[in-house]
Coordinates of C-alpha atoms in Angstrom, one line a residue:
Chain A
M1 CA 15.7 11.9 -2.5
Q2 CA 12.0 12.1 -1.5
I3 CA 9.2 11.7 -4.0
Y4 CA 5.6 12.4 -3.3
L5 CA 3.3 9.8 -4.8
P6 CA 0.1 11.2 -6.3
I7 CA -2.2 8.2 -5.7
A8 CA -0.7 6.7 -2.5
E9 CA -0.5 10.3 -1.1
V10 CA 2.7 9.6 0.8
S11 CA 6.3 10.7 0.3
V12 CA 8.9 8.0 -0.1
N13 CA 12.6 7.8 -0.7
A14 CA 13.2 7.2 -4.4
F15 CA 16.4 5.2 -4.0
L16 CA 14.8 2.9 -1.5
V17 CA 11.9 2.1 -3.8
F18 CA 14.4 1.8 -6.7
G19 CA 16.4 -0.8 -4.6
L20 CA 13.3 -2.8 -3.7
G21 CA 12.3 -2.9 -7.4
G22 CA 15.8 -4.1 -8.3
L23 CA 15.9 -6.8 -5.7
V24 CA 12.5 -8.2 -6.6
G25 CA 13.4 -7.9 -10.4
L26 CA 16.5 -10.0 -9.7
L27 CA 14.5 -12.8 -8.1
S28 CA 12.0 -12.6 -10.9
G29 CA 14.6 -13.1 -13.6
L30 CA 16.3 -15.8 -11.6
F31 CA 13.3 -17.9 -10.6
G32 CA 10.6 -17.0 -13.0
V33 CA 8.3 -15.8 -10.2
G34 CA 6.6 -12.4 -10.7
G35 CA 7.7 -11.3 -7.2
G36 CA 4.2 -10.1 -6.3
F37 CA 4.3 -12.1 -3.0
L38 CA 7.4 -10.1 -2.1
I39 CA 6.8 -6.6 -3.4
T40 CA 3.3 -6.2 -1.9
P41 CA 4.4 -6.8 1.7
L42 CA 7.6 -4.8 1.2
L43 CA 5.6 -1.8 -0.1
F44 CA 3.2 -2.1 2.8
F45 CA 6.2 -2.1 5.1
I46 CA 7.5 1.3 3.8
G47 CA 4.1 2.9 4.4
I48 CA 2.2 2.5 1.1
P49 CA -1.5 1.9 1.7
S50 CA -2.3 -1.8 1.1
A51 CA -4.7 -1.3 -1.8
V52 CA -2.1 0.8 -3.7
A53 CA 0.6 -1.7 -2.9
V54 CA -1.3 -4.6 -4.4
A55 CA -2.3 -2.7 -7.6
T56 CA 1.1 -1.1 -8.1
G57 CA 2.9 -4.3 -7.4
A58 CA 1.0 -6.0 -10.2
N59 CA 2.0 -3.2 -12.5
Q60 CA 5.7 -3.6 -11.7
V61 CA 5.4 -7.4 -12.2
V62 CA 4.1 -6.7 -15.8
A63 CA 7.4 -4.8 -16.6
S64 CA 9.7 -7.4 -15.1
S65 CA 7.9 -10.3 -16.7
V66 CA 8.0 -8.6 -20.1
S67 CA 11.7 -8.1 -19.7
G68 CA 12.2 -11.6 -18.6
V69 CA 10.1 -13.1 -21.3
M70 CA 12.1 -11.3 -24.0
A71 CA 15.3 -12.7 -22.6
H72 CA 13.8 -16.2 -22.5
L73 CA 12.3 -15.9 -26.0
R74 CA 15.7 -15.2 -27.4
R75 CA 17.0 -18.4 -25.8
R76 CA 13.9 -20.3 -27.0
T77 CA 13.0 -21.4 -23.5
V78 CA 9.4 -20.4 -23.6
D79 CA 6.8 -23.0 -24.5
L80 CA 4.2 -20.7 -26.2
R81 CA 1.7 -23.4 -26.7
M82 CA 1.8 -24.5 -23.0
G83 CA 1.8 -20.9 -21.9
T84 CA -1.4 -20.2 -23.9
V85 CA -3.2 -23.3 -22.4
L86 CA -2.2 -22.2 -18.9
L87 CA -3.3 -18.7 -19.6
A88 CA -6.7 -19.8 -20.8
G89 CA -7.2 -21.7 -17.6
G90 CA -5.7 -18.8 -15.6
M91 CA -8.2 -16.2 -16.9
T92 CA -11.1 -18.5 -16.0
G93 CA -9.7 -19.2 -12.6
S94 CA -9.0 -15.5 -11.8
L95 CA -12.6 -14.5 -12.7
A96 CA -13.9 -17.1 -10.2
G97 CA -11.3 -15.9 -7.7
I98 CA -12.3 -12.2 -8.0
W99 CA -15.9 -13.3 -7.2
V100 CA -14.9 -15.2 -4.1
F101 CA -12.6 -12.4 -3.0
N102 CA -15.5 -9.9 -3.1
R103 CA -17.6 -12.3 -1.1
I104 CA -15.0 -12.7 1.7
S105 CA -14.3 -8.9 1.6
A106 CA -17.9 -8.3 2.3
A107 CA -17.6 -10.5 5.4
G108 CA -14.7 -8.4 6.6
Q109 CA -12.1 -11.1 7.0
I110 CA -10.1 -10.7 3.8
D111 CA -6.8 -9.8 5.5
L112 CA -6.9 -13.0 7.6
F113 CA -7.9 -15.1 4.7
V114 CA -5.1 -13.8 2.5
Q115 CA -2.5 -14.3 5.3
L116 CA -3.7 -17.8 6.0
S117 CA -3.6 -18.7 2.3
Y118 CA -0.1 -17.3 2.1
V119 CA 1.1 -19.3 5.1
L120 CA -0.6 -22.5 3.8
F121 CA 0.6 -22.4 0.2
L122 CA 4.0 -20.9 0.8
G123 CA 4.7 -23.4 3.6
V124 CA 3.6 -26.5 1.7
I125 CA 5.2 -25.5 -1.6
G126 CA 8.4 -24.3 0.0
A127 CA 8.8 -27.5 2.1
L128 CA 8.1 -29.8 -0.8
M129 CA 10.5 -27.9 -3.1
L130 CA 13.3 -27.8 -0.5
Q131 CA 13.0 -31.5 0.2
E132 CA 12.9 -32.5 -3.4
S133 CA 15.8 -30.3 -4.5
L134 CA 18.0 -31.3 -1.6
R135 CA 17.5 -34.9 -2.5
A136 CA 18.3 -34.2 -6.1
L137 CA 21.4 -32.3 -5.1
L138 CA 22.6 -35.2 -2.8
R139 CA 21.9 -37.7 -5.6
A140 CA 23.9 -35.6 -8.1
R141 CA 26.8 -35.4 -5.7
R142 CA 26.8 -39.1 -4.8
A143 CA 26.8 -40.6 -8.3
S144 CA 26.8 -39.4 -11.8
P145 CA 23.4 -38.1 -12.6
A146 CA 21.3 -41.0 -13.6
P147 CA 19.2 -40.5 -16.8
R148 CA 16.1 -39.1 -15.1
R149 CA 13.0 -40.7 -16.5
R150 CA 9.9 -38.7 -16.4
S151 CA 7.5 -40.5 -14.1
H152 CA 4.1 -41.2 -15.4
T153 CA 1.8 -38.2 -14.9
L154 CA -1.9 -37.9 -15.1
G155 CA -1.4 -36.2 -18.5
D156 CA -0.4 -39.5 -20.1
R157 CA -3.6 -41.2 -19.3
L158 CA -6.2 -38.5 -20.0
P159 CA -7.7 -37.8 -23.4
L160 CA -7.3 -34.7 -25.6
K161 CA -3.6 -35.1 -26.0
M162 CA -1.5 -32.3 -27.4
K163 CA 2.1 -32.0 -28.5
F164 CA 4.2 -29.4 -26.5
R165 CA 7.3 -29.5 -28.6
T166 CA 9.4 -27.0 -26.6
S167 CA 8.8 -28.9 -23.4
G168 CA 9.2 -32.3 -25.1
L169 CA 5.8 -33.5 -23.9
Y170 CA 2.9 -35.2 -25.4
I171 CA 0.2 -35.0 -22.8
S172 CA -3.5 -34.3 -22.3
V173 CA -4.5 -30.6 -22.1
I174 CA -6.6 -31.2 -19.1
P175 CA -3.9 -31.1 -16.4
P176 CA -2.3 -27.8 -17.7
L177 CA -5.7 -26.3 -18.0
A178 CA -6.6 -27.4 -14.4
V179 CA -3.2 -26.0 -13.1
G180 CA -4.0 -22.7 -14.9
I181 CA -7.4 -22.5 -13.3
A182 CA -6.1 -23.3 -9.8
V183 CA -3.3 -20.8 -10.1
G184 CA -5.5 -18.0 -11.6
F185 CA -8.0 -18.5 -8.7
L186 CA -5.2 -18.3 -6.1
A187 CA -3.6 -15.3 -7.8
A188 CA -6.8 -13.3 -7.7
I189 CA -7.5 -14.1 -4.1
M190 CA -4.0 -13.5 -2.9
G191 CA -3.3 -10.5 -5.1
V192 CA -0.2 -12.0 -6.8
G193 CA 0.8 -13.3 -10.2
G194 CA 1.0 -16.9 -8.9
G195 CA 4.5 -17.7 -10.2
F196 CA 5.5 -19.4 -6.9
V197 CA 2.6 -21.8 -7.3
M198 CA 2.9 -22.1 -11.1
V199 CA 6.7 -23.0 -11.2
P200 CA 6.5 -26.0 -8.9
A201 CA 3.2 -27.1 -10.5
M202 CA 4.8 -27.1 -13.9
I203 CA 7.9 -29.1 -12.7
Y204 CA 6.2 -31.6 -10.5
L205 CA 2.6 -32.0 -11.8
L206 CA 3.2 -31.5 -15.6
G207 CA 6.8 -32.8 -15.7
M208 CA 8.1 -29.9 -17.7
P209 CA 11.9 -29.4 -17.9
T210 CA 13.1 -26.7 -15.5
K211 CA 14.8 -24.7 -18.3
V212 CA 11.4 -24.1 -20.0
V213 CA 9.4 -23.6 -16.9
I214 CA 10.7 -20.2 -16.0
G215 CA 10.1 -18.5 -19.4
T216 CA 6.7 -20.1 -19.7
S217 CA 5.7 -19.1 -16.2
L218 CA 6.7 -15.5 -16.9
F219 CA 4.8 -15.6 -20.2
Q220 CA 1.6 -16.4 -18.5
I221 CA 2.3 -14.1 -15.5
M222 CA 2.8 -11.2 -17.9
F223 CA -0.8 -11.5 -19.1
V224 CA -2.4 -12.2 -15.8
T225 CA -0.8 -9.2 -14.1
A226 CA -1.6 -6.9 -17.0
F227 CA -5.3 -7.9 -16.6
T228 CA -5.1 -7.4 -12.8
T229 CA -3.4 -3.9 -13.2
L230 CA -6.1 -2.8 -15.5
M231 CA -8.9 -4.1 -13.3
H232 CA -7.4 -2.3 -10.2
A233 CA -6.9 1.0 -12.2
V234 CA -10.5 1.0 -13.4
I235 CA -12.3 -0.4 -10.3
N236 CA -10.3 0.9 -7.4
N237 CA -8.2 3.8 -8.9
S238 CA -5.3 2.4 -6.9
V239 CA -2.4 2.1 -9.4
D240 CA 0.3 4.7 -8.6
I241 CA 2.1 5.3 -11.8
L242 CA 5.0 7.2 -10.2
L243 CA 5.6 4.5 -7.7
A244 CA 5.3 1.9 -10.5
A245 CA 7.9 3.9 -12.6
L246 CA 10.4 3.8 -9.8
L247 CA 9.9 0.1 -9.1
I248 CA 10.0 -0.7 -12.8
V249 CA 13.3 1.1 -13.5
G250 CA 14.9 -0.9 -10.7
G251 CA 13.0 -4.1 -11.6
V252 CA 13.8 -4.4 -15.3
V253 CA 17.5 -4.0 -14.6
G254 CA 17.3 -6.6 -11.8
A255 CA 15.3 -9.0 -14.0
Q256 CA 18.0 -8.9 -16.8
L257 CA 20.7 -9.5 -14.3
G258 CA 18.7 -12.3 -12.8
A259 CA 18.1 -14.0 -16.1
R260 CA 21.9 -13.9 -16.8
L261 CA 22.7 -15.2 -13.4
G262 CA 20.2 -18.0 -13.7
V263 CA 22.2 -19.5 -16.6
R264 CA 25.2 -19.9 -14.4
L265 CA 23.5 -21.7 -11.6
K266 CA 22.4 -25.3 -11.5
A267 CA 18.7 -26.1 -11.5
E268 CA 18.9 -27.8 -8.1
Q269 CA 20.7 -24.8 -6.5
L270 CA 18.1 -22.5 -8.0
R271 CA 15.3 -24.5 -6.6
I272 CA 16.8 -24.7 -3.1
L273 CA 17.2 -20.9 -3.1
L274 CA 13.6 -20.4 -4.2
A275 CA 12.4 -22.8 -1.6
L276 CA 14.3 -21.0 1.1
L277 CA 12.9 -17.7 0.0
V278 CA 9.4 -19.0 -0.1
L279 CA 9.8 -20.5 3.4
S280 CA 11.2 -17.3 4.9
V281 CA 8.3 -15.2 3.6
C282 CA 5.9 -17.9 5.0
A283 CA 7.6 -17.7 8.4
K284 CA 7.4 -13.9 8.5
I285 CA 3.6 -14.0 7.8
A286 CA 3.0 -16.8 10.3
L287 CA 4.9 -14.9 13.0
D288 CA 2.7 -11.8 12.4
L289 CA -0.4 -14.0 13.0
L290 CA 1.0 -15.7 16.1
L291 CA 2.9 -13.1 18.0
T292 CA 1.1 -10.6 20.2
P293 CA 1.1 -7.3 18.2
S294 CA 2.4 -4.2 19.9
E295 CA -0.7 -2.4 18.6
T296 CA -4.0 -4.3 18.4
F297 CA -5.8 -1.5 16.6
S298 CA -5.6 -0.6 13.0
L299 CA -7.2 2.0 10.7
A300 CA -8.9 1.5 7.4
P301 CA -10.8 3.9 5.1
V302 CA -14.5 3.4 4.9
R303 CA -15.5 2.1 1.5
G304 CA -18.6 3.9 0.1
Chain B
M1 CA -24.1 23.9 10.8
I2 CA -24.3 24.3 14.5
R3 CA -20.5 24.9 14.6
A4 CA -20.9 27.6 11.9
L5 CA -23.5 29.3 13.9
V6 CA -21.4 29.2 17.1
L7 CA -18.6 30.6 15.1
L8 CA -20.7 33.5 13.7
L9 CA -21.9 34.3 17.2
A10 CA -18.4 34.3 18.5
L11 CA -17.3 36.5 15.7
A12 CA -20.2 38.9 16.1
G13 CA -19.6 39.7 19.7
P14 CA -16.0 39.9 20.9
V15 CA -16.7 40.4 24.6
A16 CA -14.0 42.8 25.8
G17 CA -13.2 44.4 22.5
E18 CA -10.1 42.3 21.8
E19 CA -9.8 41.1 18.2
V20 CA -7.4 38.8 16.3
V21 CA -5.5 40.2 13.3
A22 CA -3.5 37.4 11.8
G23 CA -1.3 36.4 8.9
L24 CA 0.0 33.1 7.5
S25 CA 3.5 32.7 6.0
Q26 CA 1.6 31.0 3.2
S27 CA -2.0 30.5 2.4
R28 CA -1.3 27.8 -0.2
V29 CA 0.7 24.5 0.1
A30 CA 1.6 23.1 -3.3
I31 CA 2.2 19.4 -3.4
T32 CA 4.9 18.8 -6.0
A33 CA 6.7 15.6 -6.8
T34 CA 9.4 16.5 -4.3
F35 CA 7.1 17.6 -1.5
T36 CA 8.4 16.6 1.8
G37 CA 6.1 18.4 4.1
S38 CA 5.7 22.0 5.0
R39 CA 6.2 24.5 7.9
I40 CA 3.6 27.2 8.1
L41 CA 4.3 30.2 10.2
I42 CA 1.1 31.6 11.8
F43 CA 1.4 35.0 13.3
G44 CA -0.7 38.0 14.3
A45 CA -1.6 40.7 16.8
V46 CA -4.4 41.5 19.1
K47 CA -6.3 44.7 18.2
R48 CA -8.0 46.5 21.0
Q49 CA -9.4 50.0 21.6
E50 CA -8.7 50.1 25.4
P51 CA -5.7 49.3 27.6
I52 CA -4.7 45.7 28.2
P53 CA -7.0 44.3 30.8
K54 CA -5.4 43.5 34.2
G55 CA -5.7 40.1 35.9
V56 CA -5.9 36.8 33.9
P57 CA -3.3 36.7 31.1
L58 CA -4.2 36.5 27.4
Q59 CA -3.8 33.0 25.9
V60 CA -3.8 32.1 22.2
I61 CA -4.8 28.7 20.7
V62 CA -4.1 27.9 17.0
T63 CA -5.7 24.9 15.3
V64 CA -5.2 23.6 11.7
E65 CA -7.6 21.0 10.5
G66 CA -7.5 19.0 7.3
P67 CA -10.4 17.5 5.4
S68 CA -12.4 14.9 7.3
A69 CA -13.4 11.5 6.3
P70 CA -15.1 8.6 8.1
V71 CA -12.6 6.0 9.2
L72 CA -12.9 2.4 10.3
V73 CA -11.0 1.4 13.6
R74 CA -10.5 -2.3 14.0
Q75 CA -9.3 -4.2 17.0
K76 CA -7.4 -7.5 16.8
E77 CA -8.1 -10.3 19.2
R78 CA -6.6 -13.7 19.7
V79 CA -8.8 -16.5 18.5
F80 CA -7.4 -20.1 18.5
G81 CA -3.9 -18.8 18.8
I82 CA -3.9 -16.3 15.9
W83 CA -4.6 -12.6 15.9
I84 CA -7.5 -11.6 13.8
N85 CA -9.6 -8.5 13.4
R86 CA -12.7 -8.8 15.6
D87 CA -14.5 -5.6 16.6
Q88 CA -14.7 -2.5 14.5
V89 CA -16.1 1.0 15.0
E90 CA -16.7 3.5 12.4
V91 CA -15.6 7.0 13.4
D92 CA -18.0 9.3 11.5
R93 CA -15.8 12.3 11.2
A94 CA -12.1 12.3 11.7
P95 CA -9.8 15.0 10.2
G96 CA -6.9 13.6 8.2
F97 CA -4.7 16.2 9.8
Y98 CA -5.2 18.1 13.1
A99 CA -2.8 20.3 14.9
V100 CA -3.4 22.3 18.1
A101 CA -0.8 24.8 19.4
T102 CA -1.4 26.7 22.6
S103 CA 0.4 29.4 24.6
A104 CA -0.2 27.6 28.0
P105 CA -1.2 24.1 29.1
F106 CA -4.5 23.3 27.4
A107 CA -6.7 23.2 30.5
E108 CA -5.4 26.6 31.5
A109 CA -5.9 28.1 28.1
M110 CA -9.4 26.9 27.5
S111 CA -12.2 25.6 29.7
A112 CA -13.9 22.3 29.1
T113 CA -17.2 24.0 28.2
E114 CA -15.5 26.2 25.6
D115 CA -13.6 23.2 24.2
L116 CA -16.9 21.4 23.8
R117 CA -18.5 24.4 22.1
H118 CA -15.8 25.1 19.6
A119 CA -14.4 21.5 19.2
V120 CA -10.8 22.5 19.8
S121 CA -8.9 19.7 21.4
I122 CA -8.2 16.5 19.4
P123 CA -10.8 14.3 21.1
R124 CA -13.4 17.0 20.6
A125 CA -12.5 17.5 16.9
I126 CA -13.3 13.8 16.2
R127 CA -16.9 12.8 16.2
S128 CA -18.0 9.2 16.8
V129 CA -21.6 8.3 17.1
G130 CA -23.4 5.0 16.6
A131 CA -20.8 2.5 17.8
P132 CA -22.4 -0.9 17.6
G133 CA -24.2 -1.8 20.8
D134 CA -22.2 -5.0 21.3
I135 CA -19.0 -3.0 21.8
A136 CA -18.4 -2.3 25.4
D137 CA -15.7 0.3 25.3
A138 CA -16.2 2.5 22.2
A139 CA -14.0 5.2 23.7
Q140 CA -11.1 2.9 23.4
F141 CA -11.4 3.0 19.6
T142 CA -11.4 6.8 19.4
E143 CA -8.3 6.7 21.7
A144 CA -6.6 4.2 19.4
L145 CA -7.4 6.4 16.4
I146 CA -5.8 9.4 18.1
R147 CA -2.8 7.4 19.2
L148 CA -2.1 6.0 15.7
R149 CA -2.5 9.3 13.9
T150 CA -0.4 11.1 16.6
A151 CA 2.4 8.5 16.0
A152 CA 2.1 9.3 12.2
G153 CA 2.5 13.0 12.9
L154 CA -1.0 13.7 11.6
Y155 CA -2.4 14.7 15.0
Q156 CA -0.4 17.1 17.1
T157 CA -0.9 18.9 20.4
N158 CA 1.8 21.4 21.1
E159 CA 1.2 23.0 24.5
G160 CA 3.2 26.2 24.9
A161 CA 4.2 26.3 21.2
V162 CA 2.5 29.7 20.7
S163 CA 4.7 32.6 21.9
V164 CA 2.8 35.7 23.0
D165 CA 4.7 39.0 23.5
E166 CA 3.3 41.9 25.5
E167 CA -0.2 40.3 25.4
T168 CA -0.3 41.7 21.8
L169 CA 1.9 39.8 19.3
F170 CA 1.8 36.1 18.9
R171 CA 3.4 33.6 16.6
T172 CA 3.7 29.8 16.1
E173 CA 4.8 27.3 13.6
I174 CA 2.8 24.3 12.4
V175 CA 4.7 21.4 10.8
M176 CA 2.7 19.6 8.2
P177 CA 4.0 16.1 7.3
A178 CA 4.5 14.8 3.7
N179 CA 1.5 12.4 3.8
L180 CA -1.1 15.1 3.4
T181 CA -4.3 14.9 1.4
E182 CA -5.7 17.6 -0.8
G183 CA -8.2 20.2 0.5
I184 CA -8.8 23.3 2.4
Y185 CA -7.1 23.2 5.8
T186 CA -9.2 25.3 8.2
T187 CA -7.1 27.4 10.5
R188 CA -8.6 28.9 13.6
I189 CA -7.1 31.3 16.1
F190 CA -8.7 31.7 19.5
L191 CA -8.0 34.4 22.0
T192 CA -8.9 33.4 25.5
R193 CA -8.8 34.9 29.0
G194 CA -9.4 32.7 32.0
G195 CA -10.4 29.8 29.7
Q196 CA -13.2 31.9 28.0
V197 CA -13.0 32.6 24.3
R198 CA -12.7 36.3 23.5
D199 CA -12.4 36.1 19.8
V200 CA -12.0 33.6 17.0
L201 CA -10.6 34.1 13.5
T202 CA -11.0 31.5 10.8
T203 CA -9.0 31.3 7.7
G204 CA -8.0 28.5 5.3
I205 CA -4.8 27.0 3.9
D206 CA -5.3 25.6 0.4
V207 CA -3.4 22.3 0.1
R208 CA -3.3 21.0 -3.5
K209 CA -1.3 18.9 -5.9
V210 CA 0.3 20.8 -8.7
G211 CA 1.9 20.0 -12.0
L212 CA 2.5 16.4 -12.8
E213 CA 1.0 15.2 -9.5
R214 CA -2.2 17.0 -10.2
W215 CA -2.4 15.8 -13.8
L216 CA -1.8 12.2 -12.9
F217 CA -4.3 12.2 -10.0
R218 CA -7.0 13.8 -12.2
L219 CA -6.4 11.3 -15.0
A220 CA -6.5 8.3 -12.6
M221 CA -9.8 9.5 -11.1
R222 CA -11.5 10.7 -14.3
E223 CA -10.2 8.5 -17.1
P224 CA -9.2 5.3 -15.3
V225 CA -9.1 3.2 -18.5
I226 CA -6.7 5.6 -20.2
Y227 CA -4.7 5.8 -17.0
G228 CA -4.5 2.1 -16.7
M229 CA -3.5 1.7 -20.3
L230 CA -0.8 4.3 -19.7
S231 CA 0.5 2.4 -16.7
L232 CA 0.5 -0.8 -18.6
S233 CA 2.3 0.6 -21.7
M234 CA 4.9 2.2 -19.5
A235 CA 5.6 -1.2 -17.9
I236 CA 5.7 -3.0 -21.3
V237 CA 7.9 -0.4 -23.0
A238 CA 10.3 -0.3 -19.9
G239 CA 10.5 -4.1 -19.9
W240 CA 11.1 -4.3 -23.6
A241 CA 13.7 -1.4 -23.5
A242 CA 15.6 -3.0 -20.7
S243 CA 15.8 -6.3 -22.6
A244 CA 17.0 -4.5 -25.8
V245 CA 19.5 -2.4 -24.0
F246 CA 21.1 -5.4 -22.2
R247 CA 21.3 -7.2 -25.5
L248 CA 23.1 -4.3 -27.0
I249 CA 25.5 -4.2 -24.1
R250 CA 26.3 -7.9 -24.5
A251 CA 26.7 -7.7 -28.3

């Protein structure tokens, strides 16, 4: 069934979009990533103009993260206090990011910059996660899981300590604030929610337990993407509500299934899967940059 | 302006008393939520007071042109092993949709001079001036624009697609794809003999969004804050509802 999208001004197959939404929603519920880094290239691939894809992708992530947060809240796996600290940093970082984004846009190389940041961050994070989780999996198989002592992080030494009860942490607010700023900055530049950076940062830099990480990440993504959606709607008129509706219907169902499925899987397995996913997206983008394209010309609307 | 003048002159003086009388199967295209493109039948007859002239046969050319907008054509180049956008040329005026249908090979149906005067063939319908001085081959960019839009079905040249009966009746069909933009699509019908234009008829097809599509588009452009809030609330309600429904299923 074909549906004509009023803002994107193209006609798409409704079931295909529904399926894409469902797939990304599933990953979102499973891993606590918003899925922005997947949905945007996928929409672009089916012929949606890139500006509309970025804005509408953000809108769909709002829905799937609300749905995911609700499920996690019920299981008490959201650290609201940590989420608020991260969010405060995230908003600051994203304002700075939007400013930098506009400067690079004006120079005409934003596509390249975005692609290179994708390759760099996805590659590094994916490789680190894969290595760590494989090691953890081997260790678990070889011996009974040793009581894992949290290594000393920066948060133990810095001032302004705060109690994060849900995460079982008593650390300084400076590292979470810094992580929030960095992720918000990246998110604005790369046009994503930033979950794929946030999740590993919470596990490895802040030492939060994996169980709490996903819900807390979704909690902050929900707000960041809501802000992004609104900014895109007001500044660029590029949110397509019909496209979003189709993606959302698929996405919320997928997110619920993902959250249920996540309970059944081991944390290490979950992390390996996420690492592989991140690496494959990275490889795809890297190939696009390296291989000789069949068409070296591209068209873009002239911005007034 | 110049084109309008040329058109007026052409309309004012049909040389050998041959005139186009034409009809369209539809003068409006309504873009609804289930719009998948449209086929428009363009048909008509040649009105004349005298017998059919002997010698060179009558040819008919039909063009349909969508609203124009400037477009940026970029070229990728390999720098340090990666492909990045280097040169770019702004094409000042490029129709979003352009279809030409002819009753004979284009060169036979219309001379190059007439093509230049009336801007009929695709390369003539596009205007590109002021390519930056450092770009050696600006024509390459216009060619790329035509190639990309042709591949998307937005630019069409259909030689021999107009059928002419008894040098009097003609008909053709123009296929418009689903990815259309709103606006008046100018339709021109040319009668030619020996490559020279005998008469031109210009009419318009009104392509516009209707119903929900129109309402949403207007809202997004005129009240972006309300539209953004609407998009957000839809997302939040849908997320919450899905969560609630799944809890009910489990309970």
